XYZ file of C-alpha atoms in Angstrom:
607
model
C -2.234 30.117 4.205
C -4.860 27.618 3.046
C -3.444 25.048 0.652
C -5.736 25.214 -2.372
C -6.717 22.398 -4.644
C -4.989 24.204 -7.460
C -1.673 23.911 -5.657
C -2.261 20.246 -4.991
C -2.823 19.589 -8.688
C 0.398 21.295 -9.645
C 2.424 19.657 -6.886
C 0.934 16.229 -7.435
C 1.580 16.424 -11.163
C 5.248 17.165 -10.612
C 6.013 15.268 -7.394
C 4.138 12.103 -8.257
C 5.680 12.008 -11.700
C 9.229 12.401 -10.400
C 9.174 10.780 -6.943
C 7.919 7.292 -7.670
C 10.919 4.993 -8.006
C 10.002 1.396 -8.824
C 11.851 -1.335 -6.977
C 10.691 -3.789 -9.540
C 9.564 -2.963 -13.084
C 6.873 -4.523 -15.190
C 7.836 -5.238 -18.767
C 5.988 -2.877 -21.049
C 4.093 -4.805 -23.702
C 0.792 -5.043 -25.514
C -1.935 -5.427 -22.887
C -5.347 -6.970 -23.440
C -7.645 -5.837 -20.658
C -10.988 -4.251 -19.960
C -9.223 -1.674 -17.783
C -9.018 0.655 -20.740
C -8.243 3.959 -19.034
C -6.229 6.307 -21.194
C -4.470 7.810 -18.170
C -2.620 4.620 -17.248
C 1.055 5.580 -17.396
C 2.762 2.267 -16.642
C 2.820 -0.236 -13.809
C 1.672 2.347 -11.272
C -1.177 4.665 -12.300
C 0.290 7.959 -11.177
C -1.085 10.454 -13.654
C 0.948 13.102 -15.410
C -1.852 15.577 -15.958
C -1.304 19.301 -15.756
C -3.965 21.560 -14.266
C -6.914 22.539 -16.405
C -7.566 26.158 -17.283
C -10.282 26.212 -14.641
C -7.617 26.202 -11.967
C -4.596 27.669 -13.754
C -5.074 31.226 -12.481
C -5.306 30.064 -8.904
C -2.188 27.956 -9.397
C -0.226 30.955 -10.618
C -1.455 33.101 -7.706
C -0.492 30.413 -5.216
C 2.965 30.096 -6.765
C 3.552 33.828 -6.522
C 2.788 33.903 -2.772
C 4.490 30.726 -1.643
C 6.667 28.089 -3.223
C 6.965 25.901 -0.134
C 3.676 26.198 1.797
C 2.493 22.707 2.661
C -1.030 21.635 3.626
C -2.181 20.996 7.151
C -2.723 17.239 7.468
C -4.133 15.694 10.634
C -3.199 12.082 11.411
C -4.260 9.861 14.292
C -1.094 9.326 16.293
C -1.115 6.123 18.357
C 1.495 7.729 20.613
C -0.937 10.404 21.830
C -4.092 8.439 20.940
C -5.559 11.432 19.130
C -5.487 13.309 15.833
C -2.600 15.721 15.496
C -1.314 18.104 12.802
C 1.461 16.304 10.984
C 4.794 18.144 10.975
C 7.798 16.406 9.375
C 11.254 16.906 10.810
C 12.547 18.222 7.487
C 10.323 20.605 5.573
C 8.616 18.969 2.592
C 10.304 15.583 3.227
C 8.784 12.651 5.118
C 10.744 9.731 6.557
C 8.462 6.689 6.759
C 9.197 3.191 8.046
C 6.745 0.329 7.652
C 6.899 -3.215 8.979
C 7.225 -5.680 6.122
C 6.460 -9.404 5.831
C 8.262 -12.480 7.076
C 9.096 -14.015 3.723
C 8.541 -17.727 4.290
C 5.077 -18.021 2.718
C 2.564 -16.061 0.672
C 1.200 -12.973 2.410
C -2.573 -13.062 2.914
C -5.198 -10.434 2.161
C -5.216 -9.383 5.814
C -1.515 -8.535 5.527
C -2.160 -6.545 2.385
C -4.579 -4.277 4.185
C -1.554 -2.902 6.009
C 0.435 -2.425 2.799
C -2.535 -0.742 1.103
C -2.893 1.559 4.110
C 0.757 2.550 3.761
C 0.111 3.128 0.059
C -2.834 5.458 0.664
C -0.819 7.414 3.227
C 2.145 7.721 0.890
C -0.009 8.664 -2.098
C -1.761 11.344 -0.023
C 1.572 12.786 1.102
C 2.862 12.761 -2.476
C -0.389 14.325 -3.642
C 0.125 17.233 -1.270
C 3.671 17.755 -2.470
C 5.843 15.912 0.036
C 8.843 13.813 -0.909
C 8.445 10.485 0.891
C 11.490 8.426 1.863
C 9.848 5.074 2.548
C 11.651 2.028 3.964
C 9.948 -1.369 4.340
C 11.925 -4.203 5.943
C 11.866 -7.857 4.954
C 12.270 -10.379 7.770
C 14.305 -13.175 6.201
C 15.455 -15.050 9.294
C 13.339 -16.262 12.207
C 11.903 -19.456 13.697
C 9.188 -19.885 11.071
C 11.650 -19.498 8.212
C 14.133 -21.944 9.725
C 11.394 -24.495 10.363
C 10.046 -24.147 6.803
C 13.523 -24.521 5.275
C 14.033 -27.743 7.218
C 10.620 -29.083 6.195
C 11.216 -28.352 2.509
C 14.905 -29.251 2.567
C 15.800 -25.938 0.955
C 18.203 -23.136 1.784
C 17.247 -19.970 3.600
C 18.237 -17.898 0.566
C 16.170 -19.968 -1.876
C 13.071 -19.890 0.312
C 13.200 -16.198 1.114
C 14.047 -15.170 -2.463
C 11.002 -17.080 -3.691
C 8.572 -15.447 -1.305
C 10.106 -12.004 -1.698
C 9.355 -12.361 -5.406
C 5.751 -13.365 -4.708
C 5.331 -10.525 -2.212
C 6.527 -7.904 -4.679
C 4.406 -9.454 -7.422
C 1.337 -9.072 -5.202
C 2.287 -5.451 -4.471
C 2.329 -4.828 -8.221
C -0.998 -6.582 -8.628
C -2.489 -4.205 -6.051
C -0.885 -1.148 -7.696
C 1.082 -0.313 -4.543
C 3.864 2.213 -5.032
C 7.033 0.410 -3.924
C 9.205 1.605 -1.067
C 12.554 3.148 -1.918
C 14.309 0.312 -0.096
C 13.361 -3.207 1.035
C 16.282 -4.011 3.364
C 16.651 -7.609 4.558
C 17.524 -8.507 8.121
C 20.336 -10.837 7.024
C 21.999 -7.974 5.149
C 22.235 -5.868 8.323
C 23.838 -8.185 10.869
C 26.730 -5.748 11.447
C 24.335 -2.899 12.209
C 22.409 -5.051 14.673
C 25.548 -6.253 16.429
C 26.730 -2.645 16.783
C 23.369 -1.638 18.223
C 23.546 -4.419 20.834
C 27.061 -3.370 21.788
C 25.871 0.217 22.171
C 22.978 -0.891 24.379
C 25.327 -3.025 26.473
C 27.717 -0.094 26.943
C 24.805 1.977 28.267
C 23.591 -0.756 30.614
C 20.448 -1.725 28.701
C 21.618 -5.074 27.284
C 23.230 -8.119 28.863
C 24.306 -11.597 27.834
C 22.885 -14.698 29.499
C 24.931 -17.759 30.377
C 23.665 -19.564 27.293
C 25.007 -16.749 25.100
C 21.813 -14.907 24.138
C 21.536 -11.141 24.533
C 18.538 -9.492 26.179
C 17.150 -6.014 26.650
C 16.764 -5.170 30.325
C 13.203 -3.857 30.496
C 13.523 -2.638 34.099
C 16.256 -0.207 33.062
C 14.040 1.552 30.484
C 11.671 4.029 32.042
C 8.221 4.095 30.441
C 8.429 0.649 28.871
C 4.980 -0.607 27.894
C 3.452 2.845 28.315
C 4.091 4.414 24.908
C 1.615 2.910 22.436
C -0.285 0.845 25.001
C -0.942 1.373 28.679
C -0.077 -1.986 30.165
C -0.582 -3.022 33.759
C 3.075 -3.547 34.598
C 2.339 -5.297 37.915
C 0.062 -7.772 36.153
C 2.702 -8.308 33.502
C 5.330 -9.086 36.145
C 3.094 -11.606 37.892
C 2.119 -13.127 34.571
C 5.676 -13.273 33.309
C 7.019 -14.910 36.453
C 4.744 -17.883 35.867
C 4.670 -18.158 32.094
C 7.820 -16.322 30.977
C 8.537 -16.761 27.288
C 5.761 -19.310 26.759
C 3.287 -16.463 26.682
C 2.662 -13.694 24.221
C 1.048 -10.604 25.679
C -1.443 -8.830 23.465
C -2.010 -5.088 23.820
C -5.699 -5.652 24.462
C -5.303 -8.615 26.836
C -2.198 -8.916 28.969
C -3.234 -12.412 30.031
C -3.515 -13.826 26.511
C -2.052 -17.299 26.086
C 0.401 -18.317 23.401
C -0.962 -19.453 20.064
C 0.945 -22.683 20.151
C 2.987 -24.624 22.709
C 6.224 -26.343 21.775
C 9.027 -28.192 23.452
C 11.803 -25.976 24.741
C 14.362 -27.408 22.316
C 12.218 -26.288 19.372
C 11.903 -22.688 20.545
C 14.168 -19.693 20.278
C 15.424 -17.561 23.140
C 12.316 -15.367 23.119
C 9.946 -18.319 23.478
C 10.947 -19.983 26.725
C 12.128 -19.126 30.233
C 15.841 -18.814 29.593
C 18.487 -17.419 31.906
C 17.203 -13.845 31.966
C 17.537 -11.128 34.584
C 13.871 -10.230 34.213
C 11.164 -12.531 32.931
C 9.807 -9.717 30.724
C 13.180 -9.043 29.068
C 13.151 -9.666 25.336
C 15.826 -11.170 23.125
C 18.119 -9.000 21.051
C 20.374 -11.836 19.904
C 19.585 -15.538 20.080
C 22.458 -17.882 20.795
C 23.104 -20.779 18.443
C 21.050 -23.900 19.301
C 22.296 -27.020 17.479
C 18.968 -28.840 17.782
C 17.071 -26.052 16.038
C 19.299 -23.656 14.111
C 20.806 -24.056 10.651
C 24.271 -23.083 9.512
C 22.867 -20.800 6.782
C 20.877 -18.867 9.416
C 23.650 -18.307 11.954
C 26.372 -15.664 12.180
C 29.631 -15.776 14.124
C 30.054 -12.232 15.453
C 31.808 -10.189 18.096
C 28.908 -10.820 20.490
C 28.755 -14.554 19.856
C 27.385 -17.099 17.401
C 23.671 -16.770 16.768
C 21.032 -14.739 14.976
C 19.143 -11.489 15.575
C 15.893 -11.040 17.433
C 12.841 -9.951 15.500
C 12.436 -6.571 17.207
C 16.058 -5.556 16.737
C 16.099 -5.579 12.954
C 13.559 -2.772 12.634
C 15.445 -0.487 15.009
C 18.736 -1.111 13.224
C 17.389 -0.624 9.710
C 15.229 2.396 10.544
C 18.297 4.016 12.097
C 20.553 3.226 9.145
C 18.230 4.482 6.424
C 16.220 7.196 8.201
C 18.218 8.325 11.236
C 17.640 8.262 14.991
C 14.238 9.974 14.772
C 11.711 9.291 12.014
C 8.491 11.017 11.040
C 6.076 8.115 10.597
C 6.094 4.430 11.540
C 3.215 2.232 10.359
C 2.010 -1.260 11.159
C -0.983 -3.378 12.041
C -2.679 -2.764 15.375
C -1.447 -6.166 16.594
C 2.150 -4.901 16.410
C 1.687 -2.186 19.023
C 2.820 -4.603 21.713
C 5.249 -6.133 22.024
C 6.954 -5.339 18.711
C 6.583 -1.580 18.472
C 6.977 -0.989 22.192
C 10.213 -2.981 22.012
C 11.379 -0.969 19.016
C 10.817 2.251 20.943
C 12.607 0.946 24.017
C 15.755 -0.274 22.282
C 15.970 2.610 19.789
C 15.544 5.361 22.373
C 17.841 3.622 24.851
C 20.591 3.567 22.233
C 20.197 7.059 20.772
C 18.781 9.026 23.663
C 16.393 10.576 21.123
C 12.702 10.103 20.400
C 12.401 7.206 17.970
C 9.287 8.190 16.032
C 7.019 11.226 16.094
C 3.873 9.706 14.591
C 2.661 6.102 14.763
C -0.144 4.877 12.471
C -1.819 1.499 13.021
C -4.419 -0.109 10.771
C -7.228 -2.394 11.887
C -7.610 -6.096 11.173
C -9.289 -7.795 8.244
C -11.977 -10.099 9.618
C -13.432 -13.126 7.892
C -16.080 -15.795 8.417
C -19.393 -15.934 10.232
C -17.707 -15.068 13.527
C -15.987 -12.090 11.916
C -12.626 -13.324 13.197
C -9.269 -11.705 12.552
C -7.635 -13.283 9.501
C -4.334 -14.907 10.488
C -2.157 -17.878 9.606
C -2.258 -19.112 13.193
C -6.057 -19.465 12.965
C -5.852 -21.192 9.595
C -8.502 -18.856 8.159
C -6.280 -16.847 5.841
C -6.564 -16.418 2.072
C -3.718 -15.425 -0.211
C -4.343 -12.550 -2.605
C -4.617 -14.709 -5.715
C -6.785 -17.294 -3.956
C -9.178 -14.694 -2.614
C -9.031 -12.604 -5.793
C -8.618 -14.962 -8.778
C -9.483 -12.387 -11.462
C -8.240 -8.929 -12.362
C -11.587 -7.449 -11.389
C -11.340 -9.155 -7.995
C -7.852 -7.752 -7.365
C -8.888 -4.227 -8.272
C -12.046 -4.615 -6.173
C -10.007 -5.658 -3.141
C -7.787 -2.623 -3.566
C -10.847 -0.366 -3.768
C -12.499 -2.101 -0.793
C -9.465 -1.409 1.376
C -8.478 2.067 0.175
C -12.034 3.395 0.449
C -12.358 2.242 4.071
C -11.401 3.982 7.323
C -8.008 2.441 7.944
C -8.268 2.319 11.753
C -11.506 0.320 11.811
C -11.857 -3.464 11.340
C -12.681 -4.482 7.776
C -14.908 -7.459 6.989
C -13.848 -9.474 3.961
C -17.145 -10.873 2.691
C -18.735 -11.718 -0.644
C -21.144 -8.828 -0.147
C -18.338 -6.340 0.498
C -16.390 -7.528 -2.526
C -19.530 -7.449 -4.644
C -20.185 -3.842 -3.666
C -16.583 -2.908 -4.473
C -16.800 -4.564 -7.885
C -20.049 -2.743 -8.553
C -18.434 0.578 -7.689
C -15.522 -0.126 -10.023
C -17.840 -1.144 -12.847
C -19.712 2.127 -12.494
C -16.460 4.114 -12.604
C -15.115 2.089 -15.537
C -18.320 2.701 -17.490
C -18.144 6.442 -16.914
C -14.483 6.604 -17.870
C -15.259 4.694 -21.086
C -18.029 7.154 -21.910
C -15.736 10.085 -21.160
C -12.945 8.686 -23.334
C -15.370 8.110 -26.199
C -16.929 11.557 -25.905
C -13.605 13.372 -25.583
C -11.752 11.603 -28.388
C -10.152 14.339 -30.441
C -11.190 17.035 -27.954
C -8.680 19.839 -27.549
C -8.914 21.951 -24.401
C -9.591 25.521 -25.480
C -9.063 26.975 -22.027
C -12.750 27.629 -21.408
C -13.876 27.615 -17.777
C -17.481 28.591 -18.356
C -18.933 25.115 -17.981
C -21.817 24.734 -15.545
C -20.019 21.655 -14.263
C -16.975 23.616 -13.072
C -18.357 24.657 -9.686
C -19.623 21.147 -8.927
C -16.298 19.562 -9.845
C -14.277 22.078 -7.855
C -16.523 21.547 -4.817
C -15.987 17.783 -4.910
C -12.240 18.221 -5.340
C -12.138 20.508 -2.319
C -14.134 17.971 -0.289
C -11.765 15.261 -1.473
C -8.742 17.222 -0.284
C -10.362 17.973 3.050
C -11.094 14.278 3.525
C -7.489 13.318 2.856
C -6.305 15.954 5.311
C -8.592 14.602 8.029
C -6.725 11.427 8.972
C -7.162 9.870 5.521
C -10.945 9.844 5.683
C -11.248 7.703 2.575
C -15.003 6.975 2.835
C -15.542 10.740 2.480
C -12.972 10.868 -0.311
C -14.859 8.079 -2.102
C -18.086 10.051 -1.751
C -16.378 12.985 -3.467
C -15.095 10.713 -6.227
C -18.607 9.470 -6.921
C -19.903 13.012 -6.687
C -17.750 13.778 -9.728
C -18.783 10.537 -11.425
C -22.415 11.554 -10.982
C -21.787 14.895 -12.692
C -20.721 13.004 -15.828
C -23.559 10.486 -15.567
C -26.083 13.322 -15.344
C -24.728 14.931 -18.506
C -24.790 11.670 -20.472
C -28.338 10.950 -19.282
C -29.408 14.439 -20.335
C -28.157 13.872 -23.865
C -29.776 10.450 -24.076
C -33.122 11.852 -22.930
C -32.947 14.746 -25.381
C -32.131 12.376 -28.228
C -35.064 10.176 -27.259
C -37.426 13.148 -26.999
C -36.198 14.597 -30.301
C -36.771 11.299 -32.051
C -40.274 11.140 -30.663
C -41.394 14.790 -30.719
C -38.726 16.644 -32.666
C -36.804 19.569 -31.283
C -33.209 20.560 -30.755
C -30.500 18.550 -29.054
C -27.926 20.362 -26.961
C -24.479 18.820 -27.596
C -22.474 17.375 -24.739
C -20.607 19.905 -22.616
C -17.150 18.707 -23.607
C -15.348 21.361 -21.588
C -17.228 20.241 -18.505
C -16.671 16.544 -19.217
C -12.978 17.240 -19.669
C -12.920 18.798 -16.204
C -14.696 15.731 -14.850
C -12.190 13.340 -16.390
C -9.261 15.403 -15.117
C -10.771 15.398 -11.621
C -11.296 11.618 -11.605
C -7.740 11.107 -12.794
C -6.488 13.480 -10.125
C -8.347 11.631 -7.371
C -7.059 8.343 -8.725
C -3.544 9.442 -7.843
C -4.606 8.485 -4.309
C -7.185 5.754 -4.988
C -5.026 4.056 -7.639
C -7.806 1.856 -9.045
C -7.512 2.500 -12.788
C -4.729 0.201 -13.930
C -4.012 -3.120 -15.595
C -3.444 -5.996 -13.186
C -0.338 -8.049 -14.039
C -0.566 -11.810 -14.270
C 0.243 -14.125 -11.391
C 3.751 -15.586 -11.317
C 4.968 -19.187 -11.368
C 7.666 -20.350 -8.958
C 10.328 -19.553 -11.562
C 9.083 -15.990 -11.981
C 7.377 -16.505 -15.345
C 3.799 -15.401 -15.855
C 1.051 -17.961 -15.440
C -1.106 -18.654 -18.443
C -4.672 -18.365 -17.239
C -7.971 -17.128 -18.548
C -9.426 -14.160 -16.753
C -13.114 -13.601 -16.213
C -12.750 -10.752 -18.667
C -12.189 -13.177 -21.537
C -8.503 -12.355 -21.806
C -6.769 -14.035 -24.725
C -3.187 -14.445 -25.828
C -3.702 -12.539 -29.088
C -6.100 -10.325 -30.984
C -7.257 -11.327 -34.507
C -5.139 -9.842 -37.277
C -8.079 -8.074 -38.946
C -8.927 -6.335 -35.670
C -5.309 -5.280 -35.046
C -5.135 -3.955 -38.623
C -8.085 -1.683 -37.909
C -6.552 -0.672 -34.562
C -3.310 0.331 -36.306
C -5.204 2.239 -38.998
C -7.135 4.083 -36.300
C -3.905 4.982 -34.505
C -2.513 6.419 -37.759
C -5.722 8.387 -38.303
C -5.510 9.826 -34.793
C -1.858 10.774 -35.323
C -2.865 12.718 -38.430
C -5.842 14.227 -36.524
C -8.358 12.645 -38.938
C -11.008 12.263 -36.259
C -13.815 11.222 -38.594
C -11.743 8.313 -39.912
C -10.690 7.353 -36.375
C -14.325 7.336 -35.246
C -15.373 5.220 -38.243
C -12.591 2.710 -37.559
C -13.600 2.497 -33.911
C -17.133 1.566 -34.973
C -15.787 -1.174 -37.242
C -13.709 -2.567 -34.369
C -16.777 -2.528 -32.125
C -18.827 -4.383 -34.750
C -16.194 -7.132 -34.694
C -16.725 -7.549 -30.944
C -13.784 -5.571 -29.590
C -13.237 -2.280 -27.809
C -10.151 -0.115 -28.111
C -8.877 2.381 -25.586
C -5.949 4.763 -25.822
C -3.099 4.762 -23.320
C -1.122 7.962 -23.034
C 2.388 7.287 -24.292
C 1.699 3.614 -25.038
C -0.093 1.143 -27.292
C -3.895 1.073 -27.290
C -5.597 -1.468 -25.037
C -7.808 -3.873 -26.961
C -10.558 -5.805 -25.201
C -13.163 -8.310 -26.178
C -16.624 -6.845 -25.546
C-alpha cells in the first residue's frame, strides 16, 4: 500500500513529539531573537501539529486499513554500492550507530556535515513513523588525546569532559536531535577486553611479544572487500615495506602517512611492531612508558594497556544495538580502514552480519583548491569561528541539510550567502503568515484553491525523502510551498494598490489556504529543522558567552515595550483580537517585533 502524506503527518506528529529524548537540555527562558517562528517548541524544533482538515479524511481511511504500514524508503548502501529499499530488522524500529568525535579539540564544520547528515536521516525516519534507537560513540582515549593532555598538563578526564561539552553545545546550536546514548570508550573497557578474548578463542586475535593484541587479517575471509575493493596483493607489498607508518586510503592504497614520528612516540598501530602480518591492526595497545599516561591505561586480564580505535565501535554497537544493526553512518574517509576493520572484528566474533546498511557522507571542501577540510591540513574552521552569528549557524545547517549528502560540499562565502538568502526569504514568509493568521481559527474548510498546490508539494517532498534523502528536491518542494504564500500576499498588495488608484473591490486573503501553507512549511521543517533559536556559545566553564549578535541582540527589552507585550498576551488570551492587533502596532512603532511561541513566552526582537 502506498504510504500517503496524510499518514506521514499523523505519524510524524505523534512519533516526533514522543521519540525525541534530549541528552542535554537547554534552559527555557525569555529569548530575544529574530527567529520568531511560533512553531518553535523548545531546543529542538520538532513540531506538534496535528493534520489539517484537508488531509483528515485520508488519515482516517489510512488508519482503518493499516496501523503499521511503513513507507518504502530507498537508501544508498555502501555495502552494495547501490540504492536499496530499506528494511529494518525489527518492524517500525531502526537501530542506528554513528561514529562520533575524538574529544580532544573543537570539532570543525567538516565534521558537522556528518552529524547533520545523521540528523537528516534520523528526522526522515522519525517523520515516516519509525522509532530510531541511535547510538553515537565518543572516543575519549587515543594518541591525540594523550599528547594533548601532556602538552596542557591536564588530566584525560578534564580534557575530554571539556570538549564533550563543546561538542554537545555545537550540536544544540545546529538543532541536531541528540542520540539516545553517547557512550565513551573509557567506560567500556570490560566489553572491549571480552571481545578480544572472544576473538582470541576463535583464532582471530593474538598477542605480540610486546603485549599488544592484533587482529589477524589473513584469517578473515573478505577483509578489505566489503565497503571498498582493495587490491590485496598491492596492500601486502605496500605493508611489507611501510607497515604501520602508512595509512591506506580507500581511494589510494599507496597513500603516505600524514605525519612521520619517532617510533617511541607512536602507538602499536603506527609502527612495524611484532605482528604476524604487516596488515594486522591493533585491538589492544600495550603500555609504553615513554608515551602513555597512568590515567589512560588499564590493567586487565589481557594485559596493561589501552584499546585500539576500531575496537571501541564494535564493542559499543554490540552492547547497545546487538550483533546486527540496521544502519551505520560515517564520513566517506572512514570506509577504510575503520569501517572495514569494524566489520572484520564484529563478524569474526559474532558469526553474524554486522550491519545491513552503510551510509557515508562526502567531504566539506574549502579554499581555492577546493581541498578537504581537515585538522591535518590545518585548513579547518570550528563552527563558531566559521559561523559567528545566529544567522550564520542556521545558514550552515540549511546549506548542509539541503545538499545531496553523498556529494562533496564546498564551504564558500557564496554558498553561505545563498543559504542565508534562502533563510531570509523563508523567515519573511513565516512572519507574514504569522501576522495574517493571528487569531485565525481553522474552520475545517478544504475548499481553498491553494490546497491542491500544497498537497502536490508535500507529496513531492515525501518522494524526495524516500529517494535516498534527495534533499535538493525536498528544498525545491519547500520553496514551492513558500511561493504559494508569496503569490497570495503579492495578489493582495497589487489589489490594494489598484483599488487605491482606480477603486474597486479587494478580495481578502485566503486564510484557510495560508493556514495550509504554514502547516506544510512546519511539517517539512520537521526534517529541515531550520526554524529555531540558536543558543549562545559557551565559555570553558559552561556558562554562556556575552556577545552581540548581528541581529542586534540585547540583554533586555525596555520596560515600556515589555508592558505592551504583556498586555497583548492578555488580550490574546481573552480573544480580544482587535486589542492585540493594536498593541502589536504600538510595539512595532517603538522599533520591536513580537512573535508568539506555542506553549512559551513571546519572542521579542529589535526591528
